[in-house]
Coordinates of C-alpha atoms in Angstrom, one line a residue:
Chain A
M1 CA 0.0 0.0 0.0
I2 CA 2.7 2.4 1.0
Y3 CA 4.7 1.3 -2.0
F4 CA 1.8 2.1 -4.2
F5 CA 1.5 5.7 -3.0
S6 CA 5.2 6.3 -2.7
T7 CA 6.4 4.8 -6.0
I8 CA 3.8 3.4 -8.4
L9 CA 1.3 6.2 -8.3
P10 CA 3.9 9.0 -8.7
Q11 CA 5.6 7.1 -11.5
F12 CA 2.3 6.7 -13.2
L13 CA 1.4 10.3 -12.8
D14 CA 4.8 11.5 -14.0
N15 CA 4.4 9.3 -17.1
M16 CA 1.0 10.7 -17.8
Q17 CA 2.3 14.2 -17.4
R18 CA 5.1 13.5 -19.8
V19 CA 3.0 11.9 -22.5
I20 CA 0.0 14.3 -22.4
G21 CA 2.0 17.3 -21.4
P22 CA 0.6 20.6 -20.1
L23 CA -2.6 21.3 -21.8
T24 CA -1.8 24.7 -23.2
Y25 CA -4.8 26.4 -24.8
T26 CA -3.1 26.5 -28.1
S27 CA -2.1 22.8 -28.1
L28 CA -3.8 20.1 -30.1
N29 CA -4.1 18.0 -26.9
F30 CA -6.1 20.7 -25.2
F31 CA -8.7 20.6 -28.0
L32 CA -8.9 16.8 -27.8
F33 CA -9.4 17.2 -24.1
V34 CA -12.2 19.7 -24.5
A35 CA -13.9 17.7 -27.2
V36 CA -13.8 14.5 -25.1
T37 CA -15.0 16.3 -22.0
A38 CA -17.8 18.0 -23.9
L39 CA -18.9 14.7 -25.4
V40 CA -19.0 12.9 -22.1
Y41 CA -20.6 15.9 -20.4
F42 CA -23.5 16.1 -22.8
L43 CA -24.0 12.4 -23.2
F44 CA -24.0 11.8 -19.5
P45 CA -27.6 10.8 -18.8
A46 CA -28.1 12.2 -15.2
K47 CA -28.1 16.0 -15.8
K48 CA -28.0 16.6 -12.1
F49 CA -24.6 15.0 -11.9
R50 CA -23.0 16.5 -15.0
W51 CA -21.0 18.8 -12.8
V52 CA -19.1 15.7 -11.6
I53 CA -17.8 15.3 -15.2
L54 CA -16.5 18.9 -15.1
L55 CA -14.8 18.2 -11.8
V56 CA -13.2 15.0 -13.1
A57 CA -12.0 16.9 -16.2
N58 CA -10.5 19.6 -13.9
I59 CA -8.7 17.1 -11.8
F60 CA -7.3 15.5 -14.9
F61 CA -6.3 18.9 -16.4
Y62 CA -4.5 19.8 -13.2
M63 CA -2.8 16.4 -12.9
V64 CA -1.2 16.5 -16.3
C65 CA -0.2 20.1 -15.9
G66 CA 1.7 19.4 -12.7
W67 CA 0.1 16.9 -10.3
R68 CA 2.7 17.5 -7.6
F69 CA 1.2 20.9 -7.0
G70 CA -2.3 19.5 -6.4
L71 CA -1.8 19.8 -2.7
F72 CA -1.8 23.6 -2.9
I73 CA -5.2 23.8 -4.6
L74 CA -6.6 21.2 -2.3
F75 CA -5.4 23.1 0.8
T76 CA -7.0 26.3 -0.5
T77 CA -10.3 24.6 -1.2
L78 CA -10.4 22.8 2.1
S79 CA -9.5 25.9 4.1
A80 CA -12.1 27.9 2.3
Y81 CA -14.7 25.1 2.7
L82 CA -14.2 24.7 6.4
I83 CA -14.0 28.4 7.2
G84 CA -16.9 29.2 5.0
L85 CA -19.1 26.7 6.9
W86 CA -17.9 28.0 10.2
L87 CA -18.6 31.6 9.3
E88 CA -22.1 30.7 8.1
H89 CA -22.8 28.6 11.2
R90 CA -21.6 31.4 13.5
A91 CA -23.7 34.0 11.8
K92 CA -26.8 31.8 12.0
A93 CA -26.2 30.9 15.7
S94 CA -25.8 34.5 16.6
K95 CA -29.0 35.5 14.9
K96 CA -30.9 32.7 16.6
L97 CA -29.6 33.7 20.0
L98 CA -30.5 37.3 19.4
K99 CA -34.0 36.3 18.5
E100 CA -34.4 34.2 21.6
K101 CA -33.1 37.0 23.9
K102 CA -35.0 39.7 22.1
A103 CA -37.1 40.6 25.1
E104 CA -34.5 39.7 27.7
W105 CA -31.5 41.7 26.6
S106 CA -31.1 45.4 26.6
R107 CA -30.2 47.3 23.4
E108 CA -26.6 47.7 24.8
E109 CA -26.3 43.9 25.5
K110 CA -27.5 43.1 22.0
K111 CA -25.0 45.5 20.5
K112 CA -22.2 44.1 22.5
Y113 CA -23.0 40.5 21.5
K114 CA -23.3 41.5 17.8
E115 CA -19.9 43.2 18.0
K116 CA -18.4 40.1 19.7
T117 CA -19.7 37.9 16.9
K118 CA -18.4 40.2 14.3
V119 CA -14.9 40.3 15.8
Q120 CA -14.8 36.5 16.0
M121 CA -15.9 36.1 12.4
R122 CA -13.5 38.7 11.2
L123 CA -10.7 36.9 13.0
I124 CA -11.5 33.6 11.4
M125 CA -11.9 35.1 7.9
T126 CA -8.6 36.9 8.3
L127 CA -7.1 33.5 9.2
A128 CA -8.2 32.1 5.8
L129 CA -6.8 35.2 4.0
V130 CA -3.5 35.1 5.8
L131 CA -3.0 31.4 5.2
N132 CA -3.8 31.5 1.5
F133 CA -2.3 34.8 0.6
G134 CA 0.7 33.8 2.8
I135 CA 1.4 30.8 0.6
L136 CA 1.0 32.9 -2.5
A137 CA 3.3 35.6 -1.2
F138 CA 5.9 33.2 0.0
L139 CA 6.1 31.4 -3.4
K140 CA 6.0 34.6 -5.3
Y141 CA 8.2 37.0 -3.2
Y142 CA 10.6 34.8 -1.3
G143 CA 13.3 35.2 -3.9
F144 CA 12.8 39.0 -4.0
F145 CA 13.0 39.4 -0.2
S146 CA 15.7 36.9 0.4
G147 CA 17.8 38.4 -2.4
S148 CA 17.3 42.0 -1.2
L149 CA 18.0 41.0 2.4
N150 CA 21.1 39.0 1.5
D151 CA 22.4 42.0 -0.5
L152 CA 21.8 44.2 2.5
L153 CA 23.4 41.8 5.0
G154 CA 26.3 41.4 2.6
A155 CA 26.7 45.2 2.4
F156 CA 27.1 45.3 6.2
K157 CA 29.4 42.3 6.1
I158 CA 27.1 40.2 8.3
G159 CA 27.9 36.6 7.9
F160 CA 24.3 35.3 7.6
S161 CA 22.2 34.8 4.6
L162 CA 18.8 33.3 3.8
P163 CA 19.1 30.1 1.7
T164 CA 18.2 30.5 -2.0
L165 CA 15.2 28.4 -2.8
K166 CA 14.1 27.5 -6.3
L167 CA 10.4 27.8 -5.9
L168 CA 8.0 26.8 -8.7
M169 CA 4.6 28.3 -8.8
P170 CA 1.6 25.9 -8.9
L171 CA -0.5 26.5 -12.0
G172 CA -3.0 29.3 -11.7
I173 CA -2.3 29.9 -7.9
S174 CA -2.8 33.7 -8.2
F175 CA -6.1 33.3 -10.0
Y176 CA -7.6 30.6 -7.9
T177 CA -6.4 32.1 -4.6
F178 CA -8.1 35.5 -5.5
Q179 CA -11.2 33.8 -6.6
T180 CA -11.5 31.5 -3.5
M181 CA -10.7 34.3 -1.1
G182 CA -13.4 36.3 -2.7
Y183 CA -15.8 33.5 -1.9
V184 CA -14.7 33.4 1.8
V185 CA -15.2 37.2 2.1
D186 CA -18.6 36.9 0.4
V187 CA -19.7 34.3 3.0
Y188 CA -18.3 36.5 5.8
R189 CA -20.4 39.4 4.4
E190 CA -23.4 37.1 4.2
K191 CA -23.7 37.8 0.5
T192 CA -23.6 34.2 -0.4
P193 CA -24.4 31.0 1.4
A194 CA -21.5 28.6 2.2
Q195 CA -21.1 25.7 -0.1
R196 CA -21.9 22.4 1.8
N197 CA -20.4 20.1 -0.7
P198 CA -16.5 20.2 -0.7
L199 CA -16.4 18.7 -4.2
K200 CA -18.6 21.4 -5.6
L201 CA -16.4 24.0 -4.0
L202 CA -13.4 22.3 -5.6
L203 CA -15.1 22.5 -9.0
F204 CA -15.5 26.3 -8.5
V205 CA -11.9 26.7 -7.4
S206 CA -10.4 24.6 -10.2
F207 CA -12.6 25.2 -13.2
F208 CA -10.1 24.5 -16.0
P209 CA -11.0 27.2 -18.6
Q210 CA -10.2 29.9 -16.1
I211 CA -7.4 28.4 -14.0
I212 CA -4.5 29.4 -16.2
Q213 CA -5.1 33.2 -16.4
G214 CA -8.6 34.0 -15.2
P215 CA -11.0 35.7 -15.4
I216 CA -11.3 35.8 -11.6
S217 CA -14.9 34.8 -11.2
V218 CA -17.3 35.8 -8.4
Y219 CA -18.9 32.8 -6.7
D220 CA -22.5 34.1 -7.0
Q221 CA -22.1 34.6 -10.8
L222 CA -20.3 31.4 -11.7
A223 CA -21.0 28.6 -9.2
G224 CA -24.7 28.1 -10.0
Q225 CA -23.9 27.7 -13.7
L226 CA -21.2 25.1 -12.9
F227 CA -23.5 22.9 -10.8
E228 CA -26.5 23.1 -13.1
G229 CA -26.6 20.4 -15.7
H230 CA -26.6 22.1 -19.1
S231 CA -28.1 20.6 -22.3
F232 CA -26.3 20.9 -25.6
D233 CA -27.3 24.1 -27.3
F234 CA -26.2 24.7 -30.9
T235 CA -26.2 28.5 -30.7
R236 CA -24.0 28.5 -27.6
F237 CA -21.7 25.9 -29.1
K238 CA -21.4 28.0 -32.3
H239 CA -20.8 31.3 -30.3
G240 CA -18.3 29.5 -28.1
C241 CA -16.3 28.2 -31.2
E242 CA -16.4 31.7 -32.8
L243 CA -15.1 33.3 -29.7
I244 CA -12.3 30.6 -29.5
L245 CA -11.4 31.3 -33.2
W246 CA -11.2 35.1 -32.5
G247 CA -9.0 34.4 -29.5
F248 CA -6.7 32.2 -31.7
F249 CA -6.5 35.0 -34.2
K250 CA -5.4 37.5 -31.6
K251 CA -3.1 35.1 -29.9
L252 CA -1.5 33.1 -32.7
V253 CA -1.5 35.6 -35.6
I254 CA -0.7 38.9 -33.7
A255 CA 0.6 38.3 -30.2
D256 CA 2.9 35.3 -30.9
K257 CA 4.5 37.1 -33.9
A258 CA 4.9 40.4 -32.0
V259 CA 6.5 38.6 -29.0
I260 CA 9.4 37.5 -31.2
A261 CA 10.6 41.0 -31.7
I262 CA 9.9 42.0 -28.1
T263 CA 11.9 39.1 -26.7
T264 CA 14.8 40.0 -29.0
V265 CA 14.9 43.5 -27.6
T266 CA 14.5 42.5 -23.9
S267 CA 17.2 39.9 -24.2
D268 CA 19.8 42.5 -25.0
Y269 CA 18.0 45.6 -23.8
G270 CA 21.0 48.0 -23.7
A271 CA 21.8 47.6 -27.4
Y272 CA 18.8 49.5 -28.8
N273 CA 18.2 53.2 -29.4
G274 CA 15.3 55.4 -28.5
T275 CA 13.4 54.8 -31.7
T276 CA 13.6 51.0 -31.4
L277 CA 12.5 51.2 -27.8
T278 CA 9.6 53.4 -28.6
F279 CA 8.5 50.9 -31.3
T280 CA 9.0 48.0 -28.8
V281 CA 6.8 49.6 -26.2
L282 CA 4.1 50.2 -28.8
L283 CA 4.4 46.6 -30.0
Y284 CA 4.2 45.5 -26.4
A285 CA 0.9 47.3 -25.9
L286 CA -0.4 45.3 -28.9
Q287 CA 1.1 42.0 -27.8
L288 CA -0.1 42.2 -24.2
Y289 CA -3.6 43.0 -25.2
T290 CA -3.9 40.4 -27.9
D291 CA -2.2 37.8 -25.8
F292 CA -4.2 38.3 -22.7
S293 CA -7.6 39.1 -24.2
G294 CA -7.1 36.4 -26.8
G295 CA -6.4 33.8 -24.1
I296 CA -9.5 35.0 -22.2
D297 CA -11.6 34.7 -25.4
I298 CA -10.5 31.1 -25.6
S299 CA -11.3 30.5 -22.0
R300 CA -14.7 32.1 -22.3
G301 CA -15.4 30.3 -25.5
V302 CA -14.6 26.9 -24.0
A303 CA -16.8 27.6 -21.0
Q304 CA -19.6 28.8 -23.4
I305 CA -19.6 25.4 -25.2
F306 CA -20.5 23.9 -21.8
G307 CA -23.3 26.4 -21.4
I308 CA -21.4 28.5 -18.9
D309 CA -21.0 32.3 -19.2
M310 CA -17.9 33.6 -17.5
I311 CA -17.5 37.3 -16.9
E312 CA -15.9 39.6 -19.5
N313 CA -12.4 40.6 -18.8
F314 CA -11.7 43.2 -21.5
R315 CA -13.8 45.8 -23.1
R316 CA -11.5 47.4 -25.7
P317 CA -9.4 49.2 -23.0
Y318 CA -7.4 51.3 -25.4
F319 CA -10.5 53.3 -26.3
S320 CA -10.7 54.6 -22.7
K321 CA -10.9 58.3 -22.2
S322 CA -9.3 58.3 -18.7
I323 CA -6.9 56.1 -16.9
N324 CA -9.7 55.4 -14.4
E325 CA -11.9 54.2 -17.2
Y326 CA -9.0 52.1 -18.6
W327 CA -8.8 50.2 -15.4
R328 CA -12.5 49.5 -15.6
R329 CA -12.0 48.0 -19.1
W330 CA -8.7 46.2 -18.8
H331 CA -8.5 43.0 -16.7
I332 CA -12.0 43.8 -15.5
S333 CA -12.2 40.8 -13.1
L334 CA -9.1 41.8 -11.2
G335 CA -10.3 45.4 -11.0
A336 CA -13.6 44.3 -9.7
W337 CA -12.0 42.1 -7.1
M338 CA -9.7 44.9 -6.0
K339 CA -12.7 47.3 -5.8
N340 CA -14.8 44.9 -3.7
Y341 CA -12.3 43.4 -1.4
V342 CA -9.6 46.1 -1.1
F343 CA -10.8 49.5 -2.2
Y344 CA -14.2 49.7 -0.5
P345 CA -13.0 48.2 2.8
I346 CA -10.1 50.7 3.0
A347 CA -12.0 53.8 1.7
M348 CA -15.0 53.1 3.9
S349 CA -13.0 52.2 7.0
N350 CA -13.7 54.4 10.1
Q351 CA -10.2 55.7 10.0
F352 CA -10.4 57.0 6.5
L353 CA -13.9 58.5 6.9
T354 CA -12.9 60.1 10.1
V355 CA -9.9 61.8 8.5
S356 CA -12.1 63.1 5.8
K357 CA -14.7 64.3 8.3
N358 CA -12.0 66.1 10.3
I359 CA -10.8 68.0 7.3
K360 CA -14.3 68.9 6.4
Q361 CA -14.9 70.4 9.9
S362 CA -11.6 72.2 10.0
R363 CA -11.2 75.8 8.8
F364 CA -9.5 74.6 5.6
G365 CA -12.5 72.3 5.0
K366 CA -14.7 75.4 4.7
T367 CA -12.9 76.5 1.6
A368 CA -13.8 75.1 -1.8
A369 CA -10.5 73.3 -2.2
G370 CA -10.7 71.9 1.3
A371 CA -14.3 70.6 0.8
H372 CA -13.2 68.9 -2.4
I373 CA -10.1 67.3 -0.7
A374 CA -12.2 66.2 2.3
K375 CA -14.6 64.5 -0.1
V376 CA -12.1 62.7 -2.4
L377 CA -9.2 62.0 0.0
P378 CA -10.3 58.5 1.2
T379 CA -11.0 57.4 -2.4
S380 CA -7.8 58.7 -3.8
V381 CA -5.5 57.2 -1.1
A382 CA -7.4 53.9 -1.3
S383 CA -6.8 54.0 -5.1
L384 CA -3.1 54.4 -4.6
I385 CA -3.0 51.5 -2.3
V386 CA -5.0 49.3 -4.7
F387 CA -2.6 50.1 -7.5
L388 CA 0.5 49.4 -5.4
L389 CA -1.0 46.0 -4.7
V390 CA -1.8 45.5 -8.4
G391 CA 1.8 46.5 -9.2
I392 CA 3.3 44.1 -6.7
W393 CA 1.0 41.4 -7.8
H394 CA 2.6 41.6 -11.3
G395 CA 6.0 40.7 -9.8
A396 CA 8.4 41.2 -7.0
S397 CA 10.5 44.0 -8.3
W398 CA 10.9 47.7 -7.9
K399 CA 9.8 48.4 -11.4
Y400 CA 6.4 46.9 -10.6
V401 CA 6.2 49.1 -7.5
A402 CA 6.9 52.0 -9.9
F403 CA 4.2 50.7 -12.3
G404 CA 1.7 50.8 -9.4
V405 CA 2.7 54.2 -8.1
W406 CA 2.5 55.6 -11.7
N407 CA -1.0 54.3 -12.3
G408 CA -2.3 55.0 -8.8
G409 CA -0.6 58.4 -8.7
I410 CA -2.1 59.6 -11.9
I411 CA -5.6 58.5 -10.7
M412 CA -5.0 60.1 -7.3
L413 CA -3.9 63.4 -8.9
S414 CA -6.7 63.4 -11.4
I415 CA -9.3 63.0 -8.7
L416 CA -7.7 65.6 -6.4
M417 CA -7.2 68.1 -9.2
Q418 CA -10.5 67.6 -11.1
P419 CA -11.8 71.1 -10.2
L420 CA -8.6 72.7 -11.5
F421 CA -8.9 70.9 -14.8
D422 CA -12.5 71.8 -15.1
A423 CA -11.7 75.5 -14.4
A424 CA -8.8 75.4 -16.9
A425 CA -11.1 73.9 -19.6
D426 CA -13.7 76.6 -19.0
K427 CA -11.2 79.3 -19.1
L428 CA -9.7 78.0 -22.4
H429 CA -13.2 77.6 -23.8
V430 CA -12.7 73.9 -24.5
N431 CA -15.8 72.2 -25.6
R432 CA -15.4 69.0 -23.7
K433 CA -18.1 67.2 -25.6
S434 CA -16.5 67.8 -29.0
I435 CA -15.1 64.8 -31.0
P436 CA -11.5 66.3 -31.2
F437 CA -11.4 66.7 -27.5
Q438 CA -12.7 63.1 -26.9
L439 CA -10.0 61.8 -29.3
F440 CA -7.5 63.8 -27.4
R441 CA -8.6 62.2 -24.2
V442 CA -8.2 58.7 -25.7
F443 CA -4.8 59.6 -27.0
R444 CA -3.7 61.1 -23.7
T445 CA -4.9 58.0 -21.8
F446 CA -3.0 55.7 -24.2
I447 CA 0.2 57.6 -23.5
V448 CA -0.3 57.3 -19.8
V449 CA -0.8 53.5 -20.3
L450 CA 2.3 53.3 -22.5
V451 CA 4.4 55.0 -19.8
G452 CA 3.2 52.2 -17.4
Y453 CA 4.2 49.6 -19.9
V454 CA 7.8 50.8 -20.0
F455 CA 8.2 49.5 -16.4
D456 CA 6.9 46.1 -17.7
V457 CA 9.2 45.9 -20.7
A458 CA 12.4 47.2 -19.2
P459 CA 14.3 44.5 -17.2
T460 CA 14.9 46.7 -14.1
F461 CA 13.7 50.0 -12.6
S462 CA 16.9 51.8 -13.6
E463 CA 16.6 50.5 -17.1
S464 CA 13.1 51.9 -17.3
M465 CA 14.4 55.3 -16.2
R466 CA 17.0 55.1 -18.9
T467 CA 14.3 54.2 -21.5
F468 CA 12.4 57.4 -20.7
W469 CA 15.6 59.3 -21.1
L470 CA 16.2 57.7 -24.5
F471 CA 12.7 58.5 -25.7
F472 CA 13.8 62.1 -25.7
T473 CA 17.5 61.9 -26.4
G474 CA 18.1 58.6 -28.3
Q475 CA 15.8 59.0 -31.3
N476 CA 17.5 58.1 -34.6
F477 CA 15.1 57.0 -37.2
Q478 CA 17.5 55.5 -39.7
E479 CA 19.4 53.5 -37.1
G480 CA 16.1 52.5 -35.5
M481 CA 14.7 51.1 -38.8
Q482 CA 17.9 49.1 -39.2
Q483 CA 17.6 47.7 -35.7
I484 CA 13.9 47.0 -36.1
G485 CA 14.7 45.1 -39.3
S486 CA 16.9 42.7 -37.3
L487 CA 14.5 41.8 -34.5
G488 CA 13.8 38.3 -35.9
L489 CA 10.8 39.3 -38.0
T490 CA 10.8 39.7 -41.7
S491 CA 9.3 42.7 -43.4
N492 CA 6.5 40.3 -44.5
D493 CA 5.9 39.5 -40.8
F494 CA 5.6 43.2 -40.0
N495 CA 3.1 43.6 -42.9
V496 CA 1.0 40.8 -41.5
I497 CA 1.1 42.4 -38.0
G498 CA 0.2 45.7 -39.5
L499 CA -2.7 44.5 -41.6
T500 CA -4.2 42.2 -38.9
T501 CA -3.9 44.9 -36.3
A502 CA -5.7 47.3 -38.7
F503 CA -8.4 44.6 -39.0
L504 CA -8.5 44.2 -35.2
L505 CA -8.9 48.0 -34.8
L506 CA -11.8 48.0 -37.3
V507 CA -13.6 45.2 -35.6
S508 CA -13.1 46.8 -32.2
L509 CA -14.5 50.1 -33.5
F510 CA -17.5 48.3 -34.9
Q511 CA -17.9 46.4 -31.6
E512 CA -17.8 49.6 -29.7
K513 CA -20.4 51.3 -31.8
H514 CA -22.7 48.2 -32.3
E515 CA -22.7 47.3 -28.6
K516 CA -23.7 50.9 -27.7
E517 CA -26.4 51.1 -30.3
Y518 CA -27.9 47.6 -30.4
G519 CA -26.6 46.0 -27.2
E520 CA -25.4 42.9 -29.0
N521 CA -21.9 41.5 -29.8
V522 CA -20.4 40.7 -33.2
R523 CA -21.4 37.1 -33.0
Q524 CA -25.0 38.0 -32.4
F525 CA -24.7 40.4 -35.3
L526 CA -23.3 37.7 -37.5
D527 CA -26.2 35.3 -36.6
K528 CA -28.6 37.6 -38.6
K529 CA -26.5 37.5 -41.7
P530 CA -27.0 35.0 -44.6
F531 CA -25.7 31.5 -44.1
M532 CA -23.1 31.8 -46.8
L533 CA -21.6 35.0 -45.4
R534 CA -21.4 33.6 -41.9
W535 CA -19.5 30.5 -43.1
A536 CA -17.3 32.6 -45.3
V537 CA -16.3 34.7 -42.2
V538 CA -15.5 31.6 -40.2
F539 CA -13.6 30.0 -43.1
V540 CA -11.5 33.1 -43.6
G541 CA -10.8 33.2 -39.9
V542 CA -9.7 29.6 -39.7
L543 CA -7.6 30.1 -42.8
A544 CA -5.9 33.3 -41.3
V545 CA -5.1 31.4 -38.1
V546 CA -3.7 28.4 -40.0
V547 CA -1.7 30.3 -42.6
L548 CA -0.6 33.3 -40.6
G549 CA -0.4 31.9 -37.1
V550 CA 2.9 31.3 -35.5
Y551 CA 3.8 27.6 -35.0
G552 CA 7.1 26.5 -33.7
S553 CA 8.1 22.9 -33.8
G554 CA 5.2 20.7 -32.8
Y555 CA 2.7 23.5 -32.2
N556 CA 4.7 25.0 -29.4
A557 CA 3.0 28.3 -29.3
A558 CA 4.4 30.9 -26.8
D559 CA 3.1 30.6 -23.3
F560 CA 0.5 33.1 -22.3
V561 CA 2.0 36.2 -20.6
Y562 CA -0.4 36.1 -17.7
M563 CA 0.2 32.4 -17.0
Q564 CA 3.2 33.3 -14.8
F565 CA 1.1 35.5 -12.5
Chain B
M1 CA -36.1 61.6 2.6
E2 CA -35.6 65.4 2.2
E3 CA -32.2 65.2 4.0
L4 CA -31.2 62.4 1.7
M5 CA -32.2 64.3 -1.4
Q6 CA -30.2 67.2 -0.2
I7 CA -27.1 65.1 0.3
L8 CA -27.5 63.4 -3.1
E9 CA -28.0 66.7 -4.9
E10 CA -24.9 68.2 -3.3
L11 CA -22.9 65.1 -4.3
R12 CA -23.9 65.1 -7.9
P13 CA -25.9 68.2 -9.0
D14 CA -26.0 66.8 -12.5
V15 CA -28.1 63.7 -11.7
D16 CA -31.9 63.5 -11.6
F17 CA -32.2 61.5 -8.3
E18 CA -36.0 61.8 -8.3
N19 CA -36.4 59.5 -11.3
E20 CA -33.2 57.7 -11.8
T21 CA -33.5 54.0 -10.9
S22 CA -30.2 52.5 -12.0
L23 CA -27.7 54.7 -10.4
I24 CA -25.2 51.8 -10.0
D25 CA -26.2 49.4 -12.8
G26 CA -26.4 52.3 -15.2
G27 CA -23.0 53.6 -14.1
V28 CA -24.3 57.0 -13.1
L29 CA -22.5 56.8 -9.7
D30 CA -18.9 55.5 -9.7
S31 CA -17.1 54.0 -6.8
F32 CA -15.7 57.4 -5.8
D33 CA -19.2 58.8 -5.5
V34 CA -20.3 55.8 -3.5
V35 CA -17.6 56.2 -0.9
A36 CA -18.3 60.0 -0.6
L37 CA -22.0 59.2 -0.3
V38 CA -21.4 56.6 2.4
G39 CA -19.4 59.1 4.5
E40 CA -22.2 61.6 4.3
L41 CA -24.9 59.1 5.1
N42 CA -23.0 57.7 8.0
D43 CA -22.7 61.1 9.5
A44 CA -26.2 62.4 8.7
F45 CA -28.1 59.4 9.9
D46 CA -25.8 58.0 12.5
I47 CA -25.4 54.7 10.8
E48 CA -22.6 52.5 9.7
I49 CA -22.7 51.4 6.1
K50 CA -20.2 48.5 5.6
P51 CA -18.8 47.0 2.3
N52 CA -21.4 44.2 2.5
H53 CA -24.2 46.7 2.0
L54 CA -22.6 47.8 -1.3
I55 CA -24.8 45.8 -3.6
P56 CA -26.4 47.6 -6.6
A57 CA -29.9 46.9 -5.3
N58 CA -29.2 49.1 -2.2
F59 CA -28.0 52.1 -4.2
N60 CA -29.8 52.1 -7.5
S61 CA -32.3 54.7 -6.6
A62 CA -32.9 57.3 -3.9
K63 CA -35.7 55.2 -2.6
A64 CA -33.5 52.1 -2.3
I65 CA -30.9 54.2 -0.4
M66 CA -33.5 55.5 1.9
A67 CA -34.7 51.9 2.6
L68 CA -31.1 50.9 3.4
V69 CA -30.7 53.9 5.8
E70 CA -34.0 53.0 7.6
E71 CA -33.0 49.4 7.9
L72 CA -29.7 50.3 9.4
Q73 CA -31.3 52.8 11.8
D74 CA -33.5 50.0 13.1
E75 CA -30.5 47.9 14.0

């Protein structure tokens, strides 16, 4: 028995992992896996238990992607399960007792008991958060902290150093940790009932289309759909496949081509001039969007085949008119998570509201500027904290701290200085509703976003500072064109990227307009077109992906950027 | 209700709070407005609005906000 668990089973799982390999979204095996799962799911006679098929598929998916990490996800599920149940039990017991003692206890006594319950519940919820985010933080940041600390100790010639550990991240740990902790807080806030079946909770935590790179789903929105047995629906199937195709187009035709040039630059960052670096940052904006949103399209498309609607994660973010709006349209699920579980609790905390109240009551608060600052101070400081967290979430490095400060700082300043901007616009007689002004706002926002991307692209914080310097001092068009020509892409590749990006832009403009006017997406729009046209579109799409897509040896498409988070 | 209307109008003079019924779902109020509003409501009505009260249904109209305030006052 021991021999089985210590030797035979691990060997078997290792072999399985080797043969089937990680089921990357762009691999053939992934599609065989989805097809088999869908077939079994829809043929399974007992609809009530179809969720079990999904769960088995998740476990299989996770096993072949790295079964040794399974314990992490099991721990997160189990801790959320037990703590969720306890929180619910405690809240119910407290309400019951309060009801029984309604006549007996004074108002004060009731208040005291309520407070006691709340403190207990908050403590237990915090335990879940500390344990799970603790694991995530340890795996993610140990290298950063031990490295920085060792440097510091070395500088003071202290003969002690933390051991260097080579830590691998379990697949999707960021995404499932965020999602599961969202569930725990929702149970704590009594927004959602605790899940009584641990296997159902495991299904929610490990749902395979989302585990690699999100979207970070909300329990209330997703769980019910997962547990409900769906019947096969041709329209959903078709829409799902179309979305997957669109994702492939973005990922394989645009992102995976662009990434070749970007990697060439980042692997020898010091060798390029300002023109090339400007071009690289622009290309990065394209690659990051097409890679991440393309991956999400594939995830959502796969889920849709099973009849499950996952939340949107992107709404054409580069059309945003302010950085604030950009963060509502880019990585929407992370933004929503941060808003619900970090921003509101901080901004609405007693401390923050008290500070704001004190300013308001002070003499300064009676002035127009003071009143405005009192009103927006909690939100602007809370925003800055949120963006620091988002920055650090992207990686343990000072450049990501700078990324957070940049985004959060701009938002903070724009809130604090809003009245000044309004006054300036009035004084200059700017018509803020005019189309040129709106375009200017889009352009301005895009520049702010690009500045943020520099921290992403540059290997270190000091390199990012040098990059800004080079933007102004190191521009040389002729030399730049030569450098760009030797980034590993042919001029033909650049033509393909240019044309497909122009197409992407046109479709995005159409989506923007059509959604606003008719409230339907492109797939719904296509449904109403003649049969021949619809199939022609799909055919051209498949052809584009097959002919123009990037395929290394044996379909080894590049990993998704956001997999590593 | 009058006090509430006054707070709302001071917060966002450009919004028709009498008739608007999807303040949150329709994106009329953003998260910054909501936090400012919560601060005002807590002070004016001596209540404590917590993040768990922040569901769209509680803030979609002036009537809904009033209902939340009354509920919290009863506690």
